[in-house]
Amino acid sequence: MVVLLNTRRHFVLLLATVFCFSFRLCFGEDRITFTTPIKDSNSDTLLCKSGVFRFGFFTPVNSTAKLRYVGIWYDKMPIQTVVWVANKDSPINDTSGVVSISSEDRNLVVTDGRNRTLWSTNVTVPVAPTTTWVLLMDTGNLALQDSRNNGETLWESFKHPYNSFLPKMTLGTNNRTGENLKLTSWKSYTDPSTGDYTAGLAPYTFPELLIWKNDVPIWRSGPWNGQVFVGLPDVDSLLFLDGFNLNNDNQGTVSMSYANGSFMYHFNLDPDGAIYQRDWRAPMRDWRIGVRFPKTDCDAYGKCGPYGICNSREDPQCKCVKGFVPSNATEWSARNWSNGCVRRAMLKCNASNGGGRGVGKGDGFMKLERMKVPINAIQSLANEQACPQQCTDNCNCTAYAYDKGIGCMLWSGSLVDMQSFVGSGIDLNIRLAHSELKTHSSLAIVITASVLGAAFVAAVCVLLACRRFRKRPEPKKDRSAEIMFKRMEELTSGNESASNQVKLKELPLFEFQVLATATDSFSLRNKLGQGGFGPVYKGKLPEGQEIAVKRLSRASGQGLEELMNEVVVISKLQHRNLVKLLGCCIEGEERLLVYEYMSKKSLDAYLFDPLKQKILDWKTRLNIMEGICRGLLYLHRDSRLKIIHRDLKASNILLDDNLNPKISDFGLARVFRANEDEVNTRRVVGTYGYMSPEYAMEGLFSEKSDVFSLGVILLEIISGRKNSHKEENNLNLLAYAWKLWNEGEAASLADTNVFDESFAKEITKCVQIGLLCVQEVANDRPNVSTVIWMLTTENTNLKKPKQPAIIGRRGASEAESSDQSSQKVSINDVSLTAVTGR
Ligand SMILES: *[C@@H]1O[C@H](CO)[C@@H](O)[C@H](O)[C@H]1NC(C)=O
Ligand SMILES: *[C@@H]1O[C@H](CO)[C@@H](O)[C@H](O)[C@H]1NC(C)=O
Ligand SMILES: *[C@@H]1O[C@H](CO)[C@@H](O)[C@H](O)[C@H]1NC(C)=O
Ligand SMILES: *[C@@H]1O[C@H](CO)[C@@H](O)[C@H](O)[C@H]1NC(C)=O
Ligand SMILES: *[C@@H]1O[C@H](CO)[C@@H](O)[C@H](O)[C@H]1NC(C)=O
Ligand SMILES: *[C@@H]1O[C@H](CO)[C@@H](O)[C@H](O)[C@H]1NC(C)=O
Ligand SMILES: *[C@@H]1O[C@H](CO)[C@@H](O)[C@H](O)[C@H]1NC(C)=O
Ligand SMILES: *[C@@H]1O[C@H](CO)[C@@H](O)[C@H](O)[C@H]1NC(C)=O
Ligand SMILES: *[C@@H]1O[C@H](CO)[C@@H](O)[C@H](O)[C@H]1NC(C)=O
Ligand SMILES: *[C@@H]1O[C@H](CO)[C@@H](O)[C@H](O)[C@H]1NC(C)=O
């Protein structure tokens, strides 16, 4: 095997060399070389390989000045959309401009007709014989690369962002290097010169997104809770659940990135000082605006001043926190709220008392629910129980809040920029004098009473709605359906918002007869495969839509519960890397689930098939790895419920027409309530080879057990081999990867179909990430958001993996031979799939 690999490598090297000599022929138009500058007078441009972005000279539309700028824009688009500009503050007033590689310092330079340098990449290029070229990549990134040193990137436009935040780009701050990648607006829609607005991450203890006008904040997002920015209303937060990632190393480096598979999607800081998310609607030939920040008047930073709360649904929008009064009543009534409010009754405990312990016995806290918390929070390491005491004990502390995803936040001094929301936000506790709290508590009774009243009305409405809903399948009404609805109601009541119930009701119920017809009476010809709880068939609805129907086997026993679980779980999830549930059917003994149809079937069908695995080239595999991670991240950090998949494996990853991965089979998924992190179960279900040791042996599962399965999948994708197949010296895949890693040969784990010397570094990194995921101790494993960060970053300075958990290293390949892995074998009340093969 190793010999084979080596010869292959030499061959690849040879190929690469030939490639390099002839690249001018193949890549002439996506790069600038020393001998091929771009001249405005010739209308030269670069076009990236995928044809999405173009680089060259342009004049902004509607501009009267007709000045020439060098920039990157979307090609073939009826609306000029520029995403980056080089010489923004030094345009050329005619068409004499040239973009070339400077013969002096080998930087990319923009010069005018009189040989004056207007703009330069201005980096130090290693001394001759280094030559450089400039490449426009498919992502819209323009890179100055060193031709000698493996095409090492010396400068790139993604590290010098202007007005647009494109997919795969990273914005952020780094305290150690002082680097701060922010967006900057144009001066106006027709003038690309540097505008007044900037936007980016602020390096606060709790990072948040800010927009500044001339360095003064005008909008903030609220802190990041690991899922969303808490200062955004529900709908706007949804944007961040889909592939958005914020990484904070707690040592001064914070960065954010996102990936929308389509490049016709971006965030832009417009000259009006707002961030717009836009995506291209081909049929309308127009950009659709997804969200805009700031959105309401209340979003304006500090609108209601210190101790003022803004509520965009009320008039006037500003009011003082209970126990506070306007600092200047005249201004306040004239709707000038910027001076805010002041405390009415002094605190027993105040800063001038020196902040001694226990001084403020008389003071208390008032809870404000669903708030955008004020700016400048201080971090405390206290847990949920200890957090209030931290604030009580310090007289300087004016408020505290605890959020599971953020931790304990304390504030001292004035509280600025608060907003109250309906469905999102976090609970903020503000310190008040004892006297204020008394009036508050009598008020609280009134509030509670009215809330109860409202809840009663809501409950009646829900009941009525449910009745109506239940009536729909009336002709076929039966007991199991009723149980199911009841159970759905149970599962969705409690913490859930009404919107989930609405969603459930929107979930269509199919009639059995319709599904039978669609699948030709579940004919063998239409059988796609055998899922966890029964066979899956391909079908076609009368309207022509293709579907996949999972018919739960009667024998499986716990079918109904699993079905309801799956229906409830999936119906709440919408993500491009998760399979969409279209509906369900329950009639008599029959229980069926209807999914969108995936033409390419499952990942294992490609990965482990000697013929088909060639279709998955390295870039595709990278994309699949990232997609699986993003889907899993969405499951793990869904804002209200954490979902652990528990049966992640290659056969549960489906591929769409473009080979994008979608996670399926949530029948075993376990929904975690808000304050659970780890759960012990007596029923262990899952698939041998993918199960973490703590789950297989002790029934303990957490998101880290999914990470373990993810690690196995990553290694399988890289190698094109199944875990626990017999390997060299009878090692299973994990052991084999670990062995190669220790020998410094990690890259040779890669499938020979995809191996290429130029990917060796990347492959090694991916093996390292895979190994980090399958470490023996759950706490050592990274979480999914870190995995994504590691996959997408160019930072190669990752942690060194420890010994992986190699259970069943005796190579029980039989256990893996069947996908009917969920058939459980009962051993003393604990059913364990893992041991079927032993
Ligand atoms: C240019 O002007 C036209 C007509 O006034 C307007 O419809 C269009 O939106 C403008 N384009 C830009 C990019 O401002
Ligand atoms: C362009 O600008 C230069 C000075 O930078 C000036 O000398 C020249 O006349 C200008 N040309 C035009 C056509 O305005
Ligand atoms: C511009 O500079 C290049 C090299 O530095 C020189 O060859 C060329 O003649 C100059 N052109 C003008 C118009 O000065
Ligand atoms: C290049 O960078 C140096 C310092 O980093 C700066 O002084 C100089 O003005 C820059 N030159 C250009 C052309 O931007
Ligand atoms: C980053 O540096 C700034 C200024 O040096 C400091 O105020 C801030 O707290 C630092 N942030 C972190 C997360 O260390
Ligand atoms: C990109 O975002 C748009 C708009 O939110 C969405 O419709 C589309 O499905 C996304 N594309 C991909 C490939 O995820
Ligand atoms: C309140 O504001 C008004 C208008 O700005 C000002 O004239 C007045 O002096 C202020 N009153 C106090 C008590 O500060
Ligand atoms: C509000 O009051 C502040 C200070 O009292 C003043 O500077 C500002 O101009 C006022 N704003 C408006 C809109 O009147
Ligand atoms: C602090 O409290 C003392 C009484 O305990 C009071 O006299 C003083 O004015 C207060 N100071 C502030 C700034 O609230
Ligand atoms: C409270 O603040 C004062 C000054 O603002 C400071 O001197 C004191 O040390 C602080 N006390 C605590 C406990 O932080």
mmCIF file of C-alpha atoms in Angstrom, residues 708 734-735 738 741-742 771-772 774-777 780 800-806 809:
data_model
loop_
_atom_site.group_PDB
_atom_site.id
_atom_site.type_symbol
_atom_site.label_atom_id
_atom_site.label_comp_id
_atom_site.label_asym_id
_atom_site.label_seq_id
_atom_site.Cartn_x
_atom_site.Cartn_y
_atom_site.Cartn_z
ATOM 1 C CA PHE A 708 -16.950 11.326 18.379
ATOM 2 C CA LEU A 734 -8.965 4.992 14.220
ATOM 3 C CA ALA A 735 -5.972 2.975 15.269
ATOM 4 C CA TRP A 738 -3.376 7.260 14.971
ATOM 5 C CA TRP A 741 -0.223 10.385 12.615
ATOM 6 C CA ASN A 742 2.473 9.371 15.065
ATOM 7 C CA LEU A 771 -8.307 12.496 15.658
ATOM 8 C CA LEU A 772 -9.139 15.380 18.004
ATOM 9 C CA VAL A 774 -12.278 10.734 18.607
ATOM 10 C CA GLN A 775 -10.150 11.249 21.698
ATOM 11 C CA GLU A 776 -10.889 8.901 24.540
ATOM 12 C CA VAL A 777 -11.929 11.543 27.076
ATOM 13 C CA ASP A 780 -10.823 16.650 25.379
ATOM 14 C CA LYS A 800 -2.154 17.785 19.329
ATOM 15 C CA PRO A 801 -4.595 14.892 19.588
ATOM 16 C CA LYS A 802 -4.347 12.371 22.372
ATOM 17 C CA GLN A 803 -4.804 8.644 21.966
ATOM 18 C CA PRO A 804 -8.164 7.892 20.357
ATOM 19 C CA ALA A 805 -10.729 5.614 21.930
ATOM 20 C CA ILE A 806 -10.163 2.393 20.077
ATOM 21 C CA ARG A 809 -9.785 -3.009 17.967
#
